[in-house]
PDB file of C-alpha atoms in Angstrom:
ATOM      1  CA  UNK A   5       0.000   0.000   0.000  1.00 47.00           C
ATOM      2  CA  UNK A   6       1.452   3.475  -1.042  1.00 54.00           C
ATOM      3  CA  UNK A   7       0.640   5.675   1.268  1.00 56.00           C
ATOM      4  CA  UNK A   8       1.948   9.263   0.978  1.00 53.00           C
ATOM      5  CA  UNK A   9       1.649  10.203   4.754  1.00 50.00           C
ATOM      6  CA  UNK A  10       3.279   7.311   5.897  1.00 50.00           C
ATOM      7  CA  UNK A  11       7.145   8.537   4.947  1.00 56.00           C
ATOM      8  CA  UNK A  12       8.328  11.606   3.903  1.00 60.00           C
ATOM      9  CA  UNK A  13      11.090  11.769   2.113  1.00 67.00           C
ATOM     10  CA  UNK A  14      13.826  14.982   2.341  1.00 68.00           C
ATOM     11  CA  UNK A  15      16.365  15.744   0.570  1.00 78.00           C
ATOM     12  CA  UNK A  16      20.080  16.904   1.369  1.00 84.00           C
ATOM     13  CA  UNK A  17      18.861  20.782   1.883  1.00 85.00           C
ATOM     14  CA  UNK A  18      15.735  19.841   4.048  1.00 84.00           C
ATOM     15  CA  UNK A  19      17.559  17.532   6.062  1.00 85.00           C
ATOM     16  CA  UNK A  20      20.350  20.034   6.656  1.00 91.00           C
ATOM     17  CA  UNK A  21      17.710  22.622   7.627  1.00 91.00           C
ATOM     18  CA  UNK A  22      15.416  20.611   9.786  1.00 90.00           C
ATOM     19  CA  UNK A  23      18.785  19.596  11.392  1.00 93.00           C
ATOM     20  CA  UNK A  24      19.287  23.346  12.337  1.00 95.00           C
ATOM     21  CA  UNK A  25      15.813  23.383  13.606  1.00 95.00           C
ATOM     22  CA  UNK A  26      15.565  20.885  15.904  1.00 95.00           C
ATOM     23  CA  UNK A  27      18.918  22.006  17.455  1.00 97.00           C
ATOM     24  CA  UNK A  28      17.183  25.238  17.916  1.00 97.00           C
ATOM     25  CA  UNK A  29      14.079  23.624  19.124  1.00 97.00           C
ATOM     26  CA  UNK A  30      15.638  21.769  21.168  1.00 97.00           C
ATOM     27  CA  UNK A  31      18.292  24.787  23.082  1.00 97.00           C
ATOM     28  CA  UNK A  32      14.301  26.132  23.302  1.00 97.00           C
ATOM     29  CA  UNK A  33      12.999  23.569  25.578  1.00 97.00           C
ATOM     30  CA  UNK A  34      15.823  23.037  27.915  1.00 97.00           C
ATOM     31  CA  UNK A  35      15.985  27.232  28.374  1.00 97.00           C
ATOM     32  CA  UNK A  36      11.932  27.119  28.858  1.00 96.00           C
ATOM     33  CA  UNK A  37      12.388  23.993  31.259  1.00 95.00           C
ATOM     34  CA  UNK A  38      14.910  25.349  33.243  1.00 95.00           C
ATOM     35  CA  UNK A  39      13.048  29.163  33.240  1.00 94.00           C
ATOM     36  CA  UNK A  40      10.118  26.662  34.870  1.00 92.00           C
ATOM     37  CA  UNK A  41      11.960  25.039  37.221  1.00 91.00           C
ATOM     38  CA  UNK A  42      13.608  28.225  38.928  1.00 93.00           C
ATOM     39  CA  UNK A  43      10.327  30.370  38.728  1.00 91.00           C
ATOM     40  CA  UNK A  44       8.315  26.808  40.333  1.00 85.00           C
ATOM     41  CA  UNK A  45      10.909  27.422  43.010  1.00 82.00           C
ATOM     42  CA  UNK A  46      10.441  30.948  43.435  1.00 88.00           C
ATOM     43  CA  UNK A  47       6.810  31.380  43.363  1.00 87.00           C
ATOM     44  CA  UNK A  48       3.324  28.947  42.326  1.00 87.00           C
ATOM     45  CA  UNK A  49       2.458  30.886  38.778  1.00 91.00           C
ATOM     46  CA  UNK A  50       1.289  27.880  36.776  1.00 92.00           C
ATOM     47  CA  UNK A  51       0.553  23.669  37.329  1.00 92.00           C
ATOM     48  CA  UNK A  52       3.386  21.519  36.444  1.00 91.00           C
ATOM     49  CA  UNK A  53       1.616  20.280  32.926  1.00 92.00           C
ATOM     50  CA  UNK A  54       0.782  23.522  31.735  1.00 93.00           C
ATOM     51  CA  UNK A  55       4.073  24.542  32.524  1.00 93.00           C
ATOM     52  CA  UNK A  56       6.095  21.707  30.248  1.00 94.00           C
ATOM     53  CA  UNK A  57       3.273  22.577  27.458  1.00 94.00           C
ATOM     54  CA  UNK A  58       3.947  25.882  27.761  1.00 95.00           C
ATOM     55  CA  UNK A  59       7.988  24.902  27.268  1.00 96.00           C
ATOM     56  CA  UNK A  60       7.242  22.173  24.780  1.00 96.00           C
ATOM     57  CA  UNK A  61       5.374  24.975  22.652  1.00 96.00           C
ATOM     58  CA  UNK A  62       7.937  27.414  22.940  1.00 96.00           C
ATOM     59  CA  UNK A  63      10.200  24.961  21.586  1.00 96.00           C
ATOM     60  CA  UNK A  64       8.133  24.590  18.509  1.00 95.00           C
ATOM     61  CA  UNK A  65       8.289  28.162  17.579  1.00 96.00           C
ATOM     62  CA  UNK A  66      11.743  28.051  16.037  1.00 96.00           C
ATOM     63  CA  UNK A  67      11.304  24.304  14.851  1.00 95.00           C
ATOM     64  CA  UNK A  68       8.369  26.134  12.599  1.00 93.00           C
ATOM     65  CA  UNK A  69      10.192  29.209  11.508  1.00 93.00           C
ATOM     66  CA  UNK A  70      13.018  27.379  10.266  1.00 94.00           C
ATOM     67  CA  UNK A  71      11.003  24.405   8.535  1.00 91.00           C
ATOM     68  CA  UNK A  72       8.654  26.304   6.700  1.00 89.00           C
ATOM     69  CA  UNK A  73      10.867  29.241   5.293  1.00 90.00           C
ATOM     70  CA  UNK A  74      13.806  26.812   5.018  1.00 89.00           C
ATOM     71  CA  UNK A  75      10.590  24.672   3.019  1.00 83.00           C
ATOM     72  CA  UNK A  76      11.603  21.413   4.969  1.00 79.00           C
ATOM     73  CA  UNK A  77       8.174  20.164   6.138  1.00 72.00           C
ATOM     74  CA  UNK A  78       6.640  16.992   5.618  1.00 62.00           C
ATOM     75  CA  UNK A  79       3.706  18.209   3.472  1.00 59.00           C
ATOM     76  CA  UNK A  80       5.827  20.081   1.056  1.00 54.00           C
ATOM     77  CA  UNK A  81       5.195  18.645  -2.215  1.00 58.00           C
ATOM     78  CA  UNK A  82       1.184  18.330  -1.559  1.00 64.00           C
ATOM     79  CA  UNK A  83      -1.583  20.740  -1.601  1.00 68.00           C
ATOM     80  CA  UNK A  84      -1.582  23.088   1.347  1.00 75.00           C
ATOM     81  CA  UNK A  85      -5.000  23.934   1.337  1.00 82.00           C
ATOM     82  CA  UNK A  86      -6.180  21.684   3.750  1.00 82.00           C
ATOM     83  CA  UNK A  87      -3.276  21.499   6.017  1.00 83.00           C
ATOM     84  CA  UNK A  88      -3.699  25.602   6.132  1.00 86.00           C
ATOM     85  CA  UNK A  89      -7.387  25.052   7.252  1.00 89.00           C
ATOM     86  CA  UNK A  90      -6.707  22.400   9.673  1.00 89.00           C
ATOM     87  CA  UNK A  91      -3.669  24.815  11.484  1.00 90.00           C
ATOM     88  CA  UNK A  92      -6.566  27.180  11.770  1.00 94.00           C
ATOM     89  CA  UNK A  93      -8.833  25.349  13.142  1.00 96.00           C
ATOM     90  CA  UNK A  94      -6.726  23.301  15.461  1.00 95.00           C
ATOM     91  CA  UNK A  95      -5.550  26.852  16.282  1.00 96.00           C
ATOM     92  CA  UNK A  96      -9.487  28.475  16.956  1.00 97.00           C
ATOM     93  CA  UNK A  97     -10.292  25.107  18.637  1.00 97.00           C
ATOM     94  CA  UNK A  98      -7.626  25.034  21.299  1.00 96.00           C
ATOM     95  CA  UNK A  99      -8.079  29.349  21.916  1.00 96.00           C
ATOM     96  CA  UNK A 100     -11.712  28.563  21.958  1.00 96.00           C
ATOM     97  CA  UNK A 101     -11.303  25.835  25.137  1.00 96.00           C
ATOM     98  CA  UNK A 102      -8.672  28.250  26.799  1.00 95.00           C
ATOM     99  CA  UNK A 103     -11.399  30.894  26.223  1.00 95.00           C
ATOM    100  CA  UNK A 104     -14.472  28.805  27.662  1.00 95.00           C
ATOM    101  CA  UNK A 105     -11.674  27.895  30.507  1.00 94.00           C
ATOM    102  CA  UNK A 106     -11.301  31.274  31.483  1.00 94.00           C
ATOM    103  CA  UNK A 107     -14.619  32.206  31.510  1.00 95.00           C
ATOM    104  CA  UNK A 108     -15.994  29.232  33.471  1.00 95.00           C
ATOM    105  CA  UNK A 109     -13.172  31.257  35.933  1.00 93.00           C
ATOM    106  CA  UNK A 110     -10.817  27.857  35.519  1.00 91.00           C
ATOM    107  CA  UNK A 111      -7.435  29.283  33.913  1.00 93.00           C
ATOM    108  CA  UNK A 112      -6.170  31.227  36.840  1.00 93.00           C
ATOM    109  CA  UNK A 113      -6.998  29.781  40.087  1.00 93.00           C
ATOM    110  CA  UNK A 114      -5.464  30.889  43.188  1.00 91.00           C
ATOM    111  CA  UNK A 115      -2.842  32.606  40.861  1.00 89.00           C
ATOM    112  CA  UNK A 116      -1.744  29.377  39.495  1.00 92.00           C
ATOM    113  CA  UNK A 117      -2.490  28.870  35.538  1.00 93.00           C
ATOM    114  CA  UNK A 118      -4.344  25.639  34.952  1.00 94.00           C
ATOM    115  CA  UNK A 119      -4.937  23.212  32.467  1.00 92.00           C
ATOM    116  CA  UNK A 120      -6.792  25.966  30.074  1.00 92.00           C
ATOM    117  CA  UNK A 121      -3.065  27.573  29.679  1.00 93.00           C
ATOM    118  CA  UNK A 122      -2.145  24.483  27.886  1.00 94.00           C
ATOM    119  CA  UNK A 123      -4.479  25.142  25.347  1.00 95.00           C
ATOM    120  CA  UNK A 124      -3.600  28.725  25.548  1.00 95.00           C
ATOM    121  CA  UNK A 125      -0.120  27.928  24.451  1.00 95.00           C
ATOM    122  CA  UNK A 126      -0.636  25.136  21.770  1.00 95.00           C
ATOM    123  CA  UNK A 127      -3.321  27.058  20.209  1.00 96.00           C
ATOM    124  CA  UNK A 128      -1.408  30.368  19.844  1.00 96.00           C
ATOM    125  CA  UNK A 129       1.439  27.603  18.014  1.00 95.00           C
ATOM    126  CA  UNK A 130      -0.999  26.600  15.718  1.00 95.00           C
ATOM    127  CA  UNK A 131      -2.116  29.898  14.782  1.00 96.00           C
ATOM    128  CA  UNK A 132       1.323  30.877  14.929  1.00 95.00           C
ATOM    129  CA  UNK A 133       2.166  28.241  12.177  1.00 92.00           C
ATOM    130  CA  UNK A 134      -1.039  29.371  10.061  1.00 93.00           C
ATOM    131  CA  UNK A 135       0.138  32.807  10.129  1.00 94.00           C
ATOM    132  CA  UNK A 136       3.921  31.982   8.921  1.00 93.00           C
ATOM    133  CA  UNK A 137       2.435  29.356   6.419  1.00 89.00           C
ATOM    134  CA  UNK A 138       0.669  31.925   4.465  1.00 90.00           C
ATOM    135  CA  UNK A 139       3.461  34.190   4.797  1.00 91.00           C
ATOM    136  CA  UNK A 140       5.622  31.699   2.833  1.00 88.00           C
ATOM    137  CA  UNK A 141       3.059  30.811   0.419  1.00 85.00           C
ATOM    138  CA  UNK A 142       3.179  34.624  -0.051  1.00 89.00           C
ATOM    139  CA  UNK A 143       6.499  35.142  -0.815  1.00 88.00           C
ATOM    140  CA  UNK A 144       6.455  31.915  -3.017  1.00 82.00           C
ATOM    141  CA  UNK A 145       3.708  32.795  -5.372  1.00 84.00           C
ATOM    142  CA  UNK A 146       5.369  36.520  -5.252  1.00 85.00           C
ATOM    143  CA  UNK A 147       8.653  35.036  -6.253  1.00 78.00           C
ATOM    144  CA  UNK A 148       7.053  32.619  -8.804  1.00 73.00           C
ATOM    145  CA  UNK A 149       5.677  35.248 -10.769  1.00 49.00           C
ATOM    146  CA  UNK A 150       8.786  37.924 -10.513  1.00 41.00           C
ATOM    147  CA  UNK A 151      10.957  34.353 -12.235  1.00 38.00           C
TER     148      UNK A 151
END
């Protein structure tokens, strides 16, 4: 059975880059996992899982830079269009239960951020990665019809 999603295949220039991007990603979580572990030590802001969701998404934000304007993402050489709509939905969806979170009064209890700031943080990522999509598809149709 051929099935398109279940390898992707990069070549030598996509490699390289998503090399430099997970280093990145990567010097991203341990500086967010340490910045949690000293403030948890200092003062209660947020619950332990929101707090390594919150790192683990600000990992992702240079993984995603890098991979899609170095173009070294899986879905490269497919139509976008749905995996555009899907980022924004997955984006709206996860804002939308941090929103119904917050006003149910369950994001910030007691000063701590809850559960609700998880979806805070990976649904600002996936708009984040809607927003820098389009960007690139900008710059690629503008470059496409300049050559």
């Amino acid at each position: 059975m051929n099935n398109k999603f279940s390898e992707a295949r990069y070549d030598e220039r996509q490699t390289a880059v998503r090399g430099r991007a997970f280093k990145w990603a990567y010097g991203t979580l341990l500086t967010a996992l340490v910045i949690c572990s000293v403030t948890d030590g200092i003062w209660n802001w947020c619950v332990p899982f929101t707090c390594c969701a919150i790192a683990i998404t600000a990992s992702l934000y240079p993984f995603l830079w890098i991979c899609v304007f170095g173009e070294a993402y899986w879905w490269a050489d497919v139509s976008r269009t749905g995996q555009y709509v899907t980022m924004a939905l997955l984006g709206l969806m996860n804002l939308g239960m941090a929103l119904s979170a917050a006003a149910r009064g369950d994001l910030v209890v007691d000063g701590e951020l809850q559960m609700g700031g998880a979806n805070l943080a990976l649904g600002s990522a996936f708009i984040y990665l809607f927003v820098i999509a389009m960007v690139q598809r900008r710059r690629l149709s503008r470059d496409g019809e300049d050559g």
